[in-house]
XYZ file of C-alpha atoms in Angstrom:
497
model
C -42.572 18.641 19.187
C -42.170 18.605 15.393
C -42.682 15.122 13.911
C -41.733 14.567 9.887
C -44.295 13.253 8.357
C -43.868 9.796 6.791
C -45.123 9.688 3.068
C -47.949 6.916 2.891
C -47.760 3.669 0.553
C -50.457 4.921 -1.684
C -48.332 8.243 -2.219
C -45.240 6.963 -2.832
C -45.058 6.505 -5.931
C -45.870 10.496 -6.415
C -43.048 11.438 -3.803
C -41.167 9.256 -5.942
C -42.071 10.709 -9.243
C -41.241 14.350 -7.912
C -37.585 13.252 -6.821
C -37.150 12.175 -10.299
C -38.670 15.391 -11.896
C -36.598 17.682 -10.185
C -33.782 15.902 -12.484
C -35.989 15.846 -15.652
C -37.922 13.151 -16.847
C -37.451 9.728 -15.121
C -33.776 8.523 -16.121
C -32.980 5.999 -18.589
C -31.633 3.164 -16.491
C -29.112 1.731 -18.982
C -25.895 3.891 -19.548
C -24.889 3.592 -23.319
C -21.107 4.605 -23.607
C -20.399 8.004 -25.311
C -24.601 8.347 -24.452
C -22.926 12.330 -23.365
C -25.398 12.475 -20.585
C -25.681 14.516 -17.532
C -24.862 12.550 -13.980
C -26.889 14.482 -11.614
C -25.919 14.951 -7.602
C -28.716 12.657 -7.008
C -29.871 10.161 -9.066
C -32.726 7.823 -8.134
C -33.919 4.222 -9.651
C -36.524 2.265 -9.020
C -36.109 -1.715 -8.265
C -38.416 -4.668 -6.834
C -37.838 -3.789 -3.364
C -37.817 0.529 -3.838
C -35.820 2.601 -4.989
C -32.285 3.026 -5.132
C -30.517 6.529 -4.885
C -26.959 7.851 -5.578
C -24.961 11.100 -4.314
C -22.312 12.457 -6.464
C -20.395 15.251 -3.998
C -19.264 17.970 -6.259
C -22.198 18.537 -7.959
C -23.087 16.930 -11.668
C -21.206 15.734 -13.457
C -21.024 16.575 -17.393
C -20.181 12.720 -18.808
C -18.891 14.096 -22.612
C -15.613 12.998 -22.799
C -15.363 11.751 -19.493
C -12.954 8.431 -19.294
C -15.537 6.640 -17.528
C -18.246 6.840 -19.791
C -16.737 7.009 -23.370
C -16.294 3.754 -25.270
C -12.333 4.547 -25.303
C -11.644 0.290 -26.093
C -11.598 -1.630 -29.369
C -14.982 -3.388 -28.268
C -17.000 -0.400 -27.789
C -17.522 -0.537 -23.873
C -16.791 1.756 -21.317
C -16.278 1.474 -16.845
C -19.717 2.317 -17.169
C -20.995 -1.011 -19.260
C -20.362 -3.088 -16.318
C -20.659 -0.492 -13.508
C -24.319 0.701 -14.128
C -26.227 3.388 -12.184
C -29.416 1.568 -11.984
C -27.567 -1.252 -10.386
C -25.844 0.215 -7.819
C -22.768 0.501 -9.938
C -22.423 -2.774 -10.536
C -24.135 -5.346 -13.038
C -27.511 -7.030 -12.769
C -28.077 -10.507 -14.132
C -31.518 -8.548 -14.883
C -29.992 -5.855 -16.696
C -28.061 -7.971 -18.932
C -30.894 -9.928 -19.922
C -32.620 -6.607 -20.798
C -30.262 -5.380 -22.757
C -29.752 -8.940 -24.593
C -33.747 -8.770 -25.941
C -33.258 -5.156 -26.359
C -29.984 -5.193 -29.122
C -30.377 -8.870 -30.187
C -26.732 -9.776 -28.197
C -25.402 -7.011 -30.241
C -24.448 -4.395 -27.263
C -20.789 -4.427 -26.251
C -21.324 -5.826 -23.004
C -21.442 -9.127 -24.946
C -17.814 -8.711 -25.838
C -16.036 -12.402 -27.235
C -13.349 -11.860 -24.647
C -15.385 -11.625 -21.660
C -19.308 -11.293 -21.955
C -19.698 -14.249 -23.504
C -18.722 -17.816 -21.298
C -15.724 -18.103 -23.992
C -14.290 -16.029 -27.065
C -14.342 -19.860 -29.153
C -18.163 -20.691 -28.638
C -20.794 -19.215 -31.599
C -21.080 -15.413 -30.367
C -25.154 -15.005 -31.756
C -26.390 -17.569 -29.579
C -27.928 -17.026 -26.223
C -26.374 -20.429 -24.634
C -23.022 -18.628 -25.323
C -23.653 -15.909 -22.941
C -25.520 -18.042 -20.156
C -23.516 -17.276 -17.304
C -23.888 -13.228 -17.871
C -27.402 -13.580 -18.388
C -28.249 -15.945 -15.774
C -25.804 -15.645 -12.902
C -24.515 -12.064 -13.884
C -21.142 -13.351 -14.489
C -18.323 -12.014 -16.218
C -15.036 -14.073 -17.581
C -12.080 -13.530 -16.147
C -8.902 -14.947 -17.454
C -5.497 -15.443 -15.159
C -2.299 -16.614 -15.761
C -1.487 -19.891 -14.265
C 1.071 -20.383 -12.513
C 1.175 -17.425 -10.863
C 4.651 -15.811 -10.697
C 4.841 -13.022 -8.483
C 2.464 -11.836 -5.271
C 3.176 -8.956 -3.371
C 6.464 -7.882 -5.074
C 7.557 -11.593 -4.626
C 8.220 -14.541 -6.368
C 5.732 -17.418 -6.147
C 6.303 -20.825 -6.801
C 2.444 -22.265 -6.265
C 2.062 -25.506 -3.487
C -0.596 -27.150 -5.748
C -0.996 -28.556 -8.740
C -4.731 -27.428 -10.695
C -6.006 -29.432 -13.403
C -9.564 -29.351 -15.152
C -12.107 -31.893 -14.613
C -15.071 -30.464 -16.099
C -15.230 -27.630 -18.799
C -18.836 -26.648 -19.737
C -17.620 -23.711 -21.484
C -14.542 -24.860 -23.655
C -12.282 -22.273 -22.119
C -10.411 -24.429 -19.021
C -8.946 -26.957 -21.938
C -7.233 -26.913 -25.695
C -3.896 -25.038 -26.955
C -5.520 -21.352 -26.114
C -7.203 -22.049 -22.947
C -6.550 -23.410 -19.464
C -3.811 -24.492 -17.043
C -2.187 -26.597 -20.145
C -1.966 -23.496 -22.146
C -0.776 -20.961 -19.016
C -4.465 -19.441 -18.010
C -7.296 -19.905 -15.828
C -10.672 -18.898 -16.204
C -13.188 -18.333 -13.480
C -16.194 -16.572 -13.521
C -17.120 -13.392 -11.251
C -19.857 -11.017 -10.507
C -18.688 -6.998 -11.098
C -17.839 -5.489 -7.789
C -19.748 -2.403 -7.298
C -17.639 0.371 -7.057
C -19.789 2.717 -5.044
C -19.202 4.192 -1.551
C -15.186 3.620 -2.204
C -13.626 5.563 0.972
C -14.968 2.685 3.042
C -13.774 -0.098 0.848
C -10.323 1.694 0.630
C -10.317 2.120 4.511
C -7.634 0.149 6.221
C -8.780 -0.935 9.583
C -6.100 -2.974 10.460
C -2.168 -2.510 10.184
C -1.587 -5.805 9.157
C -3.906 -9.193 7.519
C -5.267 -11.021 10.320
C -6.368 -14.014 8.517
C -3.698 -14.770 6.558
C -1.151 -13.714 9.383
C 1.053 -11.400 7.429
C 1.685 -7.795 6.303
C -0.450 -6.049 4.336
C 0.518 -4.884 0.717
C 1.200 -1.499 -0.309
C 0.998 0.640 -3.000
C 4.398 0.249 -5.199
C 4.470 3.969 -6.040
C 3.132 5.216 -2.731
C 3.865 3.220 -0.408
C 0.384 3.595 1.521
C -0.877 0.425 3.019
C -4.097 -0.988 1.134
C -7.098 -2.679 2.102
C -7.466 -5.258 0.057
C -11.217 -5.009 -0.678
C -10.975 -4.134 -4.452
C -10.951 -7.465 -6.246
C -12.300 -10.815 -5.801
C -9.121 -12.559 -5.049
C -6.820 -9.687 -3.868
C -5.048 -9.397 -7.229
C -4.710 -5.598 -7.121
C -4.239 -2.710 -4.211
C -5.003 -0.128 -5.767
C -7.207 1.667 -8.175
C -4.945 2.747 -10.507
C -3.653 -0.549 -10.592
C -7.412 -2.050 -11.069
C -8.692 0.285 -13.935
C -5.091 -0.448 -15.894
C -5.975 -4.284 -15.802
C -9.706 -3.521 -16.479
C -8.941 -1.103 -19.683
C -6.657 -3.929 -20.915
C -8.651 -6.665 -20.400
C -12.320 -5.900 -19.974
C -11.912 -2.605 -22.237
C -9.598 -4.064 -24.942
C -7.764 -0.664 -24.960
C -4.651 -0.878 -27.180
C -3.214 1.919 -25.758
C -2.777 2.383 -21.690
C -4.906 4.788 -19.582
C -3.199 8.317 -19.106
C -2.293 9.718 -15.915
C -5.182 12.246 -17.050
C -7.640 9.600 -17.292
C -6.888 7.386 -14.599
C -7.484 10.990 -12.414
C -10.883 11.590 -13.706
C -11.806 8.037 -13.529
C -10.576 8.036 -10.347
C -12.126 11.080 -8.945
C -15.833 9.760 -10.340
C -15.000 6.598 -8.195
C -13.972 8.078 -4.853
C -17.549 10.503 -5.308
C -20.191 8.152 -5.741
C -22.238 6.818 -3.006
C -25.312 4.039 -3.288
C -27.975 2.969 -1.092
C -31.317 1.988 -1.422
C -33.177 4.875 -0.043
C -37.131 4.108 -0.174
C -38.831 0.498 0.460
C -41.983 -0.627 -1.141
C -43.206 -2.174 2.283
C -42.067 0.315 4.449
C -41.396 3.562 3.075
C -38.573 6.161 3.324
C -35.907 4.582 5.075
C -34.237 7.365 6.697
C -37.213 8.330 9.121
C -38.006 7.512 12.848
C -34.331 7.129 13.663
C -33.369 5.185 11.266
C -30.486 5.939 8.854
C -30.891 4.377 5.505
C -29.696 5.887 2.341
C -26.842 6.815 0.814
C -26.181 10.170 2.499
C -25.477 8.956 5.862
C -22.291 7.199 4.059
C -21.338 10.229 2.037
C -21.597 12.110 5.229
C -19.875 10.023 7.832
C -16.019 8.585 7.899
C -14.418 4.905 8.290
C -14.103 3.820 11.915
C -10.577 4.401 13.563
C -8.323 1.606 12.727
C -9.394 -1.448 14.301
C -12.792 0.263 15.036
C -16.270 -1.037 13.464
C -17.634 2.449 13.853
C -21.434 2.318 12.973
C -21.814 -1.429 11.737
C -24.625 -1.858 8.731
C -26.948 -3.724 11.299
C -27.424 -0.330 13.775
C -28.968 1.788 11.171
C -32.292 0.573 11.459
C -32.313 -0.149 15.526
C -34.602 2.772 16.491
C -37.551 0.806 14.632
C -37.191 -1.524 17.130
C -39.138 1.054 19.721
C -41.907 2.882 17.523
C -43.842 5.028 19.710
C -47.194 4.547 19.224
C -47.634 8.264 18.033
C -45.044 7.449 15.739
C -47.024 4.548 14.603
C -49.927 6.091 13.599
C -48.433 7.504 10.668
C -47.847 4.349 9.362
C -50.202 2.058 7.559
C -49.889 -1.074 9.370
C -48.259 -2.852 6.820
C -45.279 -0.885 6.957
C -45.466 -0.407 10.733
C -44.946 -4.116 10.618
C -42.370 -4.491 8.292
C -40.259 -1.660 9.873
C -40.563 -3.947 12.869
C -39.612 -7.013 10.667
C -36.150 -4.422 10.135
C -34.964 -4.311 13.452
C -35.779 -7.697 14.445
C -33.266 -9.024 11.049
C -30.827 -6.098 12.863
C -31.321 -8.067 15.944
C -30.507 -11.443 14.533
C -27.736 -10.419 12.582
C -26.150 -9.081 15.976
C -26.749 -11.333 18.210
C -27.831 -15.143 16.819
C -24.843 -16.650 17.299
C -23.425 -20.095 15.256
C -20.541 -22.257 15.149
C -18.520 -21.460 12.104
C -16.659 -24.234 10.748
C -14.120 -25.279 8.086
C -13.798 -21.717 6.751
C -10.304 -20.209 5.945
C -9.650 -16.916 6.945
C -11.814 -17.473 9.912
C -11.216 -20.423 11.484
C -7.638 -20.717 10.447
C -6.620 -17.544 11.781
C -4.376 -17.477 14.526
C -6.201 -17.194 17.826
C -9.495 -18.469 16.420
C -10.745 -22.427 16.659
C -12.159 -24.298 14.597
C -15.653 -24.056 15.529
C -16.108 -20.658 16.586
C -18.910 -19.455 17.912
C -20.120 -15.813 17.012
C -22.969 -14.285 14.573
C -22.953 -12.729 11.092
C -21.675 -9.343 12.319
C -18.329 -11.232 13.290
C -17.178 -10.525 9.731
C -19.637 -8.252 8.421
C -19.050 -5.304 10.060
C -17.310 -2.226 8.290
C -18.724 1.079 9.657
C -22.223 1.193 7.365
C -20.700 -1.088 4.669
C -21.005 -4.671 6.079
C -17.990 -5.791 4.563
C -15.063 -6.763 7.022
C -13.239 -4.150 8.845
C -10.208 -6.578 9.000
C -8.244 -7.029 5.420
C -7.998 -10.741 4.020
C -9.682 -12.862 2.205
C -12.268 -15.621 3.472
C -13.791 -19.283 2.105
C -17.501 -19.620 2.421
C -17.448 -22.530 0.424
C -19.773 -20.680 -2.312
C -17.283 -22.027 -5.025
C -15.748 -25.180 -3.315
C -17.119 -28.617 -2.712
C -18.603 -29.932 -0.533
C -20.109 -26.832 0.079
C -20.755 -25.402 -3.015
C -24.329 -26.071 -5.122
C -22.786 -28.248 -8.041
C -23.741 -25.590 -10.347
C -22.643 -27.499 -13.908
C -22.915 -24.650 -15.945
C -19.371 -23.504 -14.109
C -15.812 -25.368 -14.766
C -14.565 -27.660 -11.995
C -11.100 -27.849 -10.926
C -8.915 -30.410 -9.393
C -6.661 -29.063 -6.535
C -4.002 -31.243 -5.591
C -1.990 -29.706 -2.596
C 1.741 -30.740 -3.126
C 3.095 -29.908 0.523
C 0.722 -29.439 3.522
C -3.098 -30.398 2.817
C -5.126 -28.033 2.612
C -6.635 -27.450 6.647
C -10.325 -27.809 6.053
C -10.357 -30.127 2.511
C -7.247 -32.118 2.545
C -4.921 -32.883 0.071
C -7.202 -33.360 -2.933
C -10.743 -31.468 -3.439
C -12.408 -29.551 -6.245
C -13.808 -26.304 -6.393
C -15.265 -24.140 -9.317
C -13.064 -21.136 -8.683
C -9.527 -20.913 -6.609
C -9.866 -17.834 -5.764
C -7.212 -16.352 -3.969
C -4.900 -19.159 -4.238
C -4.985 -17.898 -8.576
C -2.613 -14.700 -6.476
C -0.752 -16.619 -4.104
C 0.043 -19.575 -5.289
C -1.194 -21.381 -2.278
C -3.105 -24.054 -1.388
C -4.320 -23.354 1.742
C -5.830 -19.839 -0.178
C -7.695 -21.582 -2.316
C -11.473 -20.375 -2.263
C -11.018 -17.406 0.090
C -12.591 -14.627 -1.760
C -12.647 -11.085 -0.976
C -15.742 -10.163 1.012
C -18.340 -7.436 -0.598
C -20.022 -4.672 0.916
C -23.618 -4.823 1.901
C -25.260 -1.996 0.376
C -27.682 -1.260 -2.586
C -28.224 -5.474 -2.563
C -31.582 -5.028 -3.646
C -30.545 -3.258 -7.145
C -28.029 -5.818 -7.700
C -29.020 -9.615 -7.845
C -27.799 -12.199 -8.299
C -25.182 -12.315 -5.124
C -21.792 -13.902 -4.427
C -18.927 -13.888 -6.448
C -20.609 -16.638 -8.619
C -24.154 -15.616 -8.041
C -24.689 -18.626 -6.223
C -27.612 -16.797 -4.663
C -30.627 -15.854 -6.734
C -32.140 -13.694 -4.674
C -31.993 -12.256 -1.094
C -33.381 -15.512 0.426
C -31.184 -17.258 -1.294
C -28.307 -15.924 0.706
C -30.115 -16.501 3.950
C -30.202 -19.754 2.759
C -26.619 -20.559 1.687
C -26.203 -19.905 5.463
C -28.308 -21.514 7.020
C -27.262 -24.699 5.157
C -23.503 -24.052 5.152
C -23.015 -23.341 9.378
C -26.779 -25.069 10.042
C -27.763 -21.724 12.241
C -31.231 -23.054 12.930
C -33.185 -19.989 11.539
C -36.975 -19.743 11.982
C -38.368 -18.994 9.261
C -39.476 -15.489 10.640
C -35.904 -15.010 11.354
C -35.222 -15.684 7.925
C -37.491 -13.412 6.460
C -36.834 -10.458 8.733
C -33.130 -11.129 7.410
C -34.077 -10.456 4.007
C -36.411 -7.577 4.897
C -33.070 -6.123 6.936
C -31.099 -6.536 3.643
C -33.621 -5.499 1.260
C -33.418 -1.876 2.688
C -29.395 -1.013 2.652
């Protein structure tokens, strides 16, 4: 029978190297707007744990002109500033530091209005950009109170005041609840692999325990996986907000760019596709890479499909012909793989104290069930059911203190909130910023699972420096009892989607 050969550590790099060279010379990882380049079909870049690849369907893209990658703003950014290639469409903490060194703070990424932790602090130094360069973190400024959610009016059930303001933009006439805004601090959402985000798998929101939104011109139910705290349906209504805000545009998108912008979202797909331990990751039966989710559809609503943990289950049962073409360093960490895939199925924990989970109707507060109870989109690992959740990444007592970040007071006015009471203080509101309530607050959207290793640091914060870092946030949060092998074939498992 005819066995594909598996390219050996030592030539890897070469294999690599040829990928690359059918597209020219190795790409330039950072994406300049207006740079007028060519977006190939497939586009590969190298990080710490492999290499990352992207699919564009249709065939390359010429990026002259294109919405998406021309500095059409006041502040000389374009989508792509924040939505980089290299980092799975999204925005390294790495990457900005890079490009820091590399302009002297001068590239537009370091925008006043948003790159920087506030428009009023000295824009040359370094300490004025700290949270972009160290936690990847982008400002993002919302009205407070908030008015209107879901084509209703909202009149908010608790009362937010700051208690801490590193940054200067939470206090004074121009900036914080006082003055009729909130800022928080988020990581960019990679917009990559978009039909799955966009796919509704449920015909209503199960956590929260009411009906879903829907598109005001269409009215097509949405997911609610686009932003952070559930802001915005849809992605016409997302890139008018980001061209305003994060773009400075004076004028508004046209219906003409919002269609081309559009169109490059809904194409892209982004996986890692080779490991540095273990090789090409779509070999003896296992499914890694990006084409597998350019090439397969959303699970039927309600369905999980092909969850993110079953791509790499064959390596669980390496023949030993199989394993001879292996070096056994990468026999072994293929095995490490499947085991993570293992452990992400099946350990099981108590989860406790987390809205969206254990205050949804029908759950208790513990309950028991493992990581793929919410992680679990068809190849994704985001959740399959809409809604937002609180992992306590931004809230005390659960949160690191992480003083670089504001702190806000929440004072619930009616009922306490069901898992912090009447008073507590988080860093970021989260969802509550939308609807105005206190139970919301924290619940942030959850993210999908793939190219991880091209995009550190992780949660909406960046909390997390690093893949073990997440393990860890766990393990300390819900006290799993991890081994520490368990732990590290975790991280190997989400090194490699």
């Amino acid at each position: 029978m005819f066995r594909k050969a598996i390219v050996p550590l030592a030539g890897l790099a070469a294999a690599l190297s040829a990928s690359v060279g059918a597209l020219g010379d190795a790409p330039e990882r950072w994406w300049s707007p207006g740079d007028g380049r060519s977006f190939p079909a497939q586009l590969d870049y190298t990080n710490a744990q492999g290499t990352l690849r992207l699919l564009l369907t249709g065939g390359a893209l010429d990026t002259k002109g294109h919405p998406f990658f021309e500095p059409i703003g006041r502040n000389g950014r374009a989508c792509v500033t924040c939505h980089q290639p290299a980092d799975s469409m999204s925005l390294s903490a790495a990457t900005a530091r890079a490009r820091w060194e590399e302009t002297q703070g001068k590239d537009p990424l370091f925008a006043p209005f948003d790159g920087s932790n506030c428009p009023t602090l000295p824009q040359a130094e370094r300490s004025s950009h700290s949270l972009l360069l160290d936690r990847g973190l982008i400002r993002v400024q919302r009205p407070w109170p908030a008015k209107v959610w879901n084509g209703r009016k909202v009149v908010p059930d608790f009362k937010l005041e700051t208690v801490r303001d590193p940054n200067g933009c939470n206090s004074g006439p121009s900036y914080g609840p006082a003055a009729g805004n909130v800022s928080v601090y988020r990581r960019p959402r990679p917009i990559a692999n978009m039909k799955y985000l966009l796919a509704v798998g449920f015909p209503y929101d199960p956590k929260q325990g009411y009906a879903l939104p829907r598109d005001p011109e269409t009215g097509v139910v949405l997911s609610g996986n686009l932003m952070a705290d559930g802001r915005l349906g849809t992605l016409k209504q997302q890139m008018t907000e980001a061209s305003d805000a994060h773009l400075q545009m004076l004028d508004k998108l046209s219906d003409a760019q919002i269609g081309r912008i559009e169109g490059f979202i809904r194409s892209i797909y982004a996986a890692q596709q080779t490991s540095t331990k273990g090789g090409a990751l779509d070999t003896l039966g296992a499914k890694g890479g990006p084409a597998k989710l350019r090439d397969s559809e959303p699970g039927a609503l309600g369905s999980i499909g092909e969850p993110v943990w079953s791509e790499f289950a064959a390596w669980d049962k390496i023949s030993p012909e199989d394993a001879k073409t292996l070096t056994p360093a990468q026999l072994e960490f293929r095995r490490s793989v499947a085991r993570g895939a293992r452990v992400f199925r099946d350990k099981t924990f108590l989860i406790t104290d987390s809205s969206g989970i254990n205050s949804r109707i029908g759950f208790g507060n513990p309950v028991r069930n493992s990581c793929v109870f919410c992680h679990n989109m068809t190849q994704m690992g985001n959740d399959v059911a809409p809604g937002q959740v609180d992992l306590g990444t931004t809230t005390l007592p659960f949160a690191d203190p992480m003083p670089d970040l504001p702190l806000f007071r929440v004072t619930c006015l009616k009922t306490p909130h069901p898992h912090y009471g009447r008073v507590f203080y988080t860093m970021d509101p989260g969802f509550a910023l939308t609807t105005g309530r206190c139970a919301d607050s924290g619940k942030i959207t959850l993210q999908s699972m793939r190219g991880l290793s091209a995009r550190a640091p992780y949660f909406s914060n960046g909390l997390a420096k690093d893949l073990r870092g997440v393990v860890d946030y766990y393990e300390r949060r819900y006290n799993i009892g991890y081994t520490e092998q368990e732990k590290q074939d975790l991280v190997n498992l989400m090194s490699v989607l």
